[in-house]
Amino acid sequence: MTLVRTETQKGHAYTLDGEPAPGVTTLISGGLPKPALVGWAAKSAARYAVDHWRALAPLVASGEADAAYDEIRRAPFRERNAAAARGTEVHRYADALSRDEDTEVPEELYGYVAACAGFLDDWGVRPLLREAPVGSRAHGYAGTLDLVAELPGGQVALFDYKTSRSGVWPDTALQLAAYRYADFHLNDDGTESPMARLNITATYAVHLREDGYAVVPLDTSEETFQLFLDVAAVARADKARRTLVHAPVTPAHLLKTMETSR
């Protein structure tokens, strides 16, 4: 298999023709500033401090202020990780629904999964690809799309599930443009097929909520794809710059003196 997706402790990683390939979402995260996250993190930490002040105050009073600080500091990461875990689980159940598989849904996720079932029924999708890895040798990236389906009118569309409370962000258009214009996708048997053969003519983000869903059209034109490539270039440059500063050195003449004095 030329494109391999490997599950890791932090998510997953890709190799393309035996070489590491950055993921689409990794490139977008590394190349696109997210100033809104700063405000969100501050609000998350402040909210945790207010909600748990009865438990935190005794720590401060007993001289364990550092422990209280760590609890507050880690609050945004706990919230982020919980949301990511919820999204991963919802994606798993959404994939099972599209395959008509029977599965028992935990109560805390029932609303999201019911919303996905409603979307699949209302839109009458006929899945063509589900959770399919895609890759681009031309531009050196990989990713995994959620769903490509044929709609009742014959249109072929690319869909991506989102479960965040904040809705659908513009980054999603860059993400789906990268999938749409990838060189190939993998079939269930591991063989490659050109993405262009799917003739995708529309892309949508499906925002799944506990109380319903919204299907949001996205601009994934060639111009948007070029924006993704620009963002990816910034991400690669940012990674490369980390190798530009090396360890401290000692002047050669001092090294000789040090060696002589031994």
Short mmCIF file of C-alpha atoms in Angstrom, two decimals:
data_model
loop_
_atom_site.label_atom_id
_atom_site.label_comp_id
_atom_site.label_asym_id
_atom_site.label_seq_id
_atom_site.Cartn_x
_atom_site.Cartn_y
_atom_site.Cartn_z
CA MET A 1 0.00 0.00 0.00
CA THR A 2 1.52 3.31 -1.09
CA LEU A 3 -0.41 5.43 1.43
CA VAL A 4 -0.51 4.14 4.99
CA ARG A 5 -2.43 5.66 7.89
CA THR A 6 -1.15 4.63 11.31
CA GLU A 7 -3.03 5.22 14.55
CA THR A 8 -0.93 6.89 17.25
CA GLN A 9 -1.46 7.96 20.86
CA LYS A 10 -2.11 11.53 19.70
CA GLY A 11 -4.25 10.64 16.69
CA HIS A 12 -2.82 9.28 13.46
CA ALA A 13 0.06 9.71 11.04
CA TYR A 14 0.65 9.02 7.35
CA THR A 15 3.41 7.66 5.17
CA LEU A 16 3.31 8.07 1.40
CA ASP A 17 5.54 5.76 -0.64
CA GLY A 18 7.43 4.97 2.55
CA GLU A 19 8.08 8.60 3.52
CA PRO A 20 6.29 10.61 6.24
CA ALA A 21 3.51 12.78 4.81
CA PRO A 22 1.98 15.66 6.79
CA GLY A 23 -1.76 15.52 7.31
CA VAL A 24 -4.07 18.15 5.88
CA THR A 25 -5.34 19.34 9.25
CA THR A 26 -1.79 19.42 10.65
CA LEU A 27 -0.67 21.68 7.82
CA ILE A 28 -3.65 23.99 8.28
CA SER A 29 -3.09 24.20 12.04
CA GLY A 30 0.61 24.89 11.55
CA GLY A 31 0.22 27.52 8.87
CA LEU A 32 -2.87 29.49 9.82
CA PRO A 33 -3.00 31.79 12.87
CA LYS A 34 -5.92 31.17 15.23
CA PRO A 35 -6.22 34.30 17.38
CA ALA A 36 -9.69 33.24 18.56
CA LEU A 37 -8.11 30.34 20.44
CA VAL A 38 -6.32 32.77 22.75
CA GLY A 39 -9.59 34.28 23.90
CA TRP A 40 -11.25 30.87 24.17
CA ALA A 41 -8.42 29.50 26.33
CA ALA A 42 -8.63 32.49 28.66
CA LYS A 43 -12.41 32.10 29.00
CA SER A 44 -12.10 28.35 29.58
CA ALA A 45 -9.53 28.84 32.35
CA ALA A 46 -11.55 31.64 33.97
CA ARG A 47 -14.75 29.61 33.82
CA TYR A 48 -13.03 26.65 35.46
CA ALA A 49 -11.65 28.86 38.23
CA VAL A 50 -15.11 30.28 38.99
CA ASP A 51 -16.88 26.92 38.80
CA HIS A 52 -14.33 25.19 41.06
CA TRP A 53 -13.30 27.98 43.41
CA ARG A 54 -14.54 26.08 46.49
CA ALA A 55 -12.09 23.27 45.72
CA LEU A 56 -9.26 25.56 44.60
CA ALA A 57 -9.36 28.05 47.48
CA PRO A 58 -8.29 25.53 50.15
CA LEU A 59 -5.28 24.60 48.01
CA VAL A 60 -4.18 28.22 47.90
CA ALA A 61 -4.84 28.70 51.62
CA SER A 62 -2.77 25.63 52.49
CA GLY A 63 0.23 26.77 50.48
CA GLU A 64 -0.49 24.65 47.42
CA ALA A 65 -1.07 27.54 45.05
CA ASP A 66 1.00 25.84 42.34
CA ALA A 67 -1.41 22.90 42.34
CA ALA A 68 -4.37 25.27 41.97
CA TYR A 69 -2.55 27.11 39.19
CA ASP A 70 -1.93 23.85 37.31
CA GLU A 71 -5.60 22.86 37.62
CA ILE A 72 -6.71 26.18 36.13
CA ARG A 73 -3.98 26.21 33.46
CA ARG A 74 -4.89 22.75 32.23
CA ALA A 75 -8.62 23.47 31.98
CA PRO A 76 -8.57 24.53 28.29
CA PHE A 77 -6.63 21.39 27.34
CA ARG A 78 -9.07 19.15 29.18
CA GLU A 79 -11.98 20.88 27.45
CA ARG A 80 -10.27 20.60 24.05
CA ASN A 81 -9.42 16.92 24.52
CA ALA A 82 -12.96 16.09 25.64
CA ALA A 83 -14.39 17.83 22.57
CA ALA A 84 -11.92 16.01 20.30
CA ALA A 85 -12.83 12.66 21.84
CA ARG A 86 -16.53 13.40 21.39
CA GLY A 87 -15.96 14.34 17.75
CA THR A 88 -14.00 11.15 17.09
CA GLU A 89 -16.77 9.02 18.58
CA VAL A 90 -19.48 10.84 16.64
CA HIS A 91 -17.51 10.30 13.43
CA ARG A 92 -17.31 6.60 14.22
CA TYR A 93 -21.05 6.30 14.71
CA ALA A 94 -21.71 8.41 11.61
CA ASP A 95 -19.61 6.01 9.57
CA ALA A 96 -21.53 3.06 11.01
CA LEU A 97 -24.83 4.73 10.10
CA SER A 98 -23.72 5.26 6.50
CA ARG A 99 -22.95 1.53 6.32
CA ASP A 100 -26.35 0.58 7.80
CA GLU A 101 -24.62 -1.10 10.74
CA ASP A 102 -26.53 -1.65 13.97
CA THR A 103 -24.75 -0.12 16.93
CA GLU A 104 -25.59 0.89 20.47
CA VAL A 105 -25.12 4.61 21.03
CA PRO A 106 -24.25 5.99 24.49
CA GLU A 107 -26.79 8.41 25.90
CA GLU A 108 -24.41 11.40 25.88
CA LEU A 109 -23.92 11.06 22.11
CA TYR A 110 -27.45 10.09 21.13
CA GLY A 111 -28.46 13.59 20.01
CA TYR A 112 -25.45 13.92 17.69
CA VAL A 113 -25.98 10.49 16.16
CA ALA A 114 -29.71 11.10 15.73
CA ALA A 115 -28.87 14.35 13.96
CA CYS A 116 -26.55 12.45 11.62
CA ALA A 117 -29.26 9.87 10.91
CA GLY A 118 -31.62 12.71 10.08
CA PHE A 119 -29.10 14.23 7.69
CA LEU A 120 -28.50 10.93 5.87
CA ASP A 121 -32.24 10.34 5.50
CA ASP A 122 -33.20 13.89 4.55
CA TRP A 123 -30.49 14.23 1.95
CA GLY A 124 -30.94 10.72 0.54
CA VAL A 125 -27.21 10.16 0.24
CA ARG A 126 -25.80 7.13 -1.55
CA PRO A 127 -22.29 6.71 -0.13
CA LEU A 128 -19.45 6.25 -2.59
CA LEU A 129 -16.54 6.68 -0.15
CA ARG A 130 -16.50 6.53 3.64
CA GLU A 131 -13.52 7.40 5.87
CA ALA A 132 -11.24 7.13 2.84
CA PRO A 133 -7.55 8.12 2.99
CA VAL A 134 -6.43 10.51 0.25
CA GLY A 135 -2.97 11.57 -0.86
CA SER A 136 -1.12 14.00 -3.08
CA ARG A 137 2.30 13.16 -4.44
CA ALA A 138 2.36 16.43 -6.34
CA HIS A 139 2.07 18.49 -3.15
CA GLY A 140 3.18 16.02 -0.47
CA TYR A 141 0.23 15.64 1.88
CA ALA A 142 -2.35 13.11 3.03
CA GLY A 143 -5.66 13.06 4.86
CA THR A 144 -8.86 11.16 5.48
CA LEU A 145 -12.20 12.37 4.12
CA ASP A 146 -15.47 11.62 5.91
CA LEU A 147 -17.94 10.97 3.10
CA VAL A 148 -18.36 11.24 -0.64
CA ALA A 149 -21.91 10.51 -1.75
CA GLU A 150 -24.23 10.72 -4.71
CA LEU A 151 -27.36 12.78 -4.10
CA PRO A 152 -30.81 11.99 -5.52
CA GLY A 153 -30.32 14.40 -8.43
CA GLY A 154 -27.09 12.66 -9.47
CA GLN A 155 -24.73 15.28 -8.02
CA VAL A 156 -21.63 13.93 -6.28
CA ALA A 157 -20.75 15.80 -3.09
CA LEU A 158 -18.00 15.72 -0.49
CA PHE A 159 -19.17 16.00 3.12
CA ASP A 160 -17.28 16.58 6.36
CA TYR A 161 -18.81 16.17 9.83
CA LYS A 162 -18.20 18.87 12.44
CA THR A 163 -19.31 18.72 16.07
CA SER A 164 -17.79 21.83 17.65
CA ARG A 165 -20.10 24.17 19.56
CA SER A 166 -18.75 27.14 17.60
CA GLY A 167 -19.97 25.81 14.26
CA VAL A 168 -18.14 25.69 10.93
CA TRP A 169 -14.96 27.73 10.48
CA PRO A 170 -13.38 28.84 7.17
CA ASP A 171 -10.51 26.39 7.79
CA THR A 172 -12.94 23.63 6.80
CA ALA A 173 -13.09 24.95 3.24
CA LEU A 174 -9.29 24.68 3.00
CA GLN A 175 -9.45 21.16 4.43
CA LEU A 176 -12.05 19.94 1.95
CA ALA A 177 -10.33 21.67 -0.97
CA ALA A 178 -7.21 19.65 -0.12
CA TYR A 179 -9.27 16.45 -0.16
CA ARG A 180 -11.10 17.37 -3.35
CA TYR A 181 -7.91 18.12 -5.28
CA ALA A 182 -5.81 15.28 -3.89
CA ASP A 183 -4.24 13.04 -6.51
CA PHE A 184 -5.94 9.86 -5.37
CA HIS A 185 -8.02 8.09 -2.76
CA LEU A 186 -7.64 4.56 -1.43
CA ASN A 187 -10.30 1.96 -2.09
CA ASP A 188 -11.29 -0.60 0.53
CA ASP A 189 -8.78 -3.05 -0.94
CA GLY A 190 -5.93 -0.53 -0.66
CA THR A 191 -5.69 0.27 -4.37
CA GLU A 192 -5.52 3.84 -5.60
CA SER A 193 -8.13 5.63 -7.71
CA PRO A 194 -7.88 9.21 -9.01
CA MET A 195 -9.97 11.69 -7.05
CA ALA A 196 -10.85 13.47 -10.28
CA ARG A 197 -12.86 10.44 -11.43
CA LEU A 198 -15.40 11.05 -8.70
CA ASN A 199 -16.41 14.31 -10.39
CA ILE A 200 -17.19 16.08 -7.13
CA THR A 201 -19.24 19.20 -7.86
CA ALA A 202 -20.19 20.34 -4.34
CA THR A 203 -18.71 20.29 -0.85
CA TYR A 204 -20.49 20.67 2.47
CA ALA A 205 -19.75 20.74 6.17
CA VAL A 206 -22.39 18.91 8.20
CA HIS A 207 -22.62 20.58 11.61
CA LEU A 208 -23.99 17.95 13.97
CA ARG A 209 -25.51 19.18 17.22
CA GLU A 210 -27.37 17.52 20.05
CA ASP A 211 -30.59 19.12 18.82
CA GLY A 212 -30.22 18.79 15.04
CA TYR A 213 -27.92 19.51 12.12
CA ALA A 214 -27.06 22.13 9.52
CA VAL A 215 -25.51 21.53 6.11
CA VAL A 216 -23.18 24.39 5.20
CA PRO A 217 -21.95 24.84 1.59
CA LEU A 218 -18.23 25.48 1.22
CA ASP A 219 -16.14 27.17 -1.45
CA THR A 220 -13.57 24.56 -2.49
CA SER A 221 -12.65 26.06 -5.83
CA GLU A 222 -9.17 25.88 -7.31
CA GLU A 223 -8.53 29.32 -5.78
CA THR A 224 -9.34 27.89 -2.34
CA PHE A 225 -7.04 24.97 -3.01
CA GLN A 226 -4.25 27.43 -3.79
CA LEU A 227 -4.97 29.10 -0.45
CA PHE A 228 -4.50 25.71 1.21
CA LEU A 229 -1.16 25.28 -0.57
CA ASP A 230 -0.07 28.73 0.62
CA VAL A 231 -1.02 27.85 4.20
CA ALA A 232 0.80 24.52 3.87
CA ALA A 233 3.92 26.35 2.67
CA VAL A 234 3.84 28.55 5.78
CA ALA A 235 3.46 25.46 7.99
CA ARG A 236 6.45 23.79 6.33
CA ALA A 237 8.52 26.97 6.66
CA ASP A 238 7.61 27.25 10.35
CA LYS A 239 8.73 23.67 10.92
CA ALA A 240 11.95 24.24 8.99
CA ARG A 241 12.90 27.38 10.91
CA ARG A 242 13.10 25.38 14.12
CA THR A 243 16.27 23.76 12.80
CA LEU A 244 18.02 27.08 12.09
CA VAL A 245 19.36 27.67 15.61
CA HIS A 246 22.01 25.23 16.81
CA ALA A 247 23.66 24.41 20.12
CA PRO A 248 26.12 26.91 21.63
CA VAL A 249 29.76 26.58 20.51
CA THR A 250 33.16 27.33 22.02
CA PRO A 251 35.88 29.19 20.06
CA ALA A 252 38.39 26.80 18.51
CA HIS A 253 41.39 28.38 20.27
CA LEU A 254 39.75 27.85 23.67
CA LEU A 255 39.02 24.25 22.79
CA LYS A 256 42.70 23.73 22.02
CA THR A 257 43.65 25.32 25.35
CA MET A 258 41.18 23.11 27.18
CA GLU A 259 42.53 20.01 25.42
CA THR A 260 46.13 20.99 26.21
CA SER A 261 45.36 21.51 29.88
CA ARG A 262 43.96 18.04 30.32
#
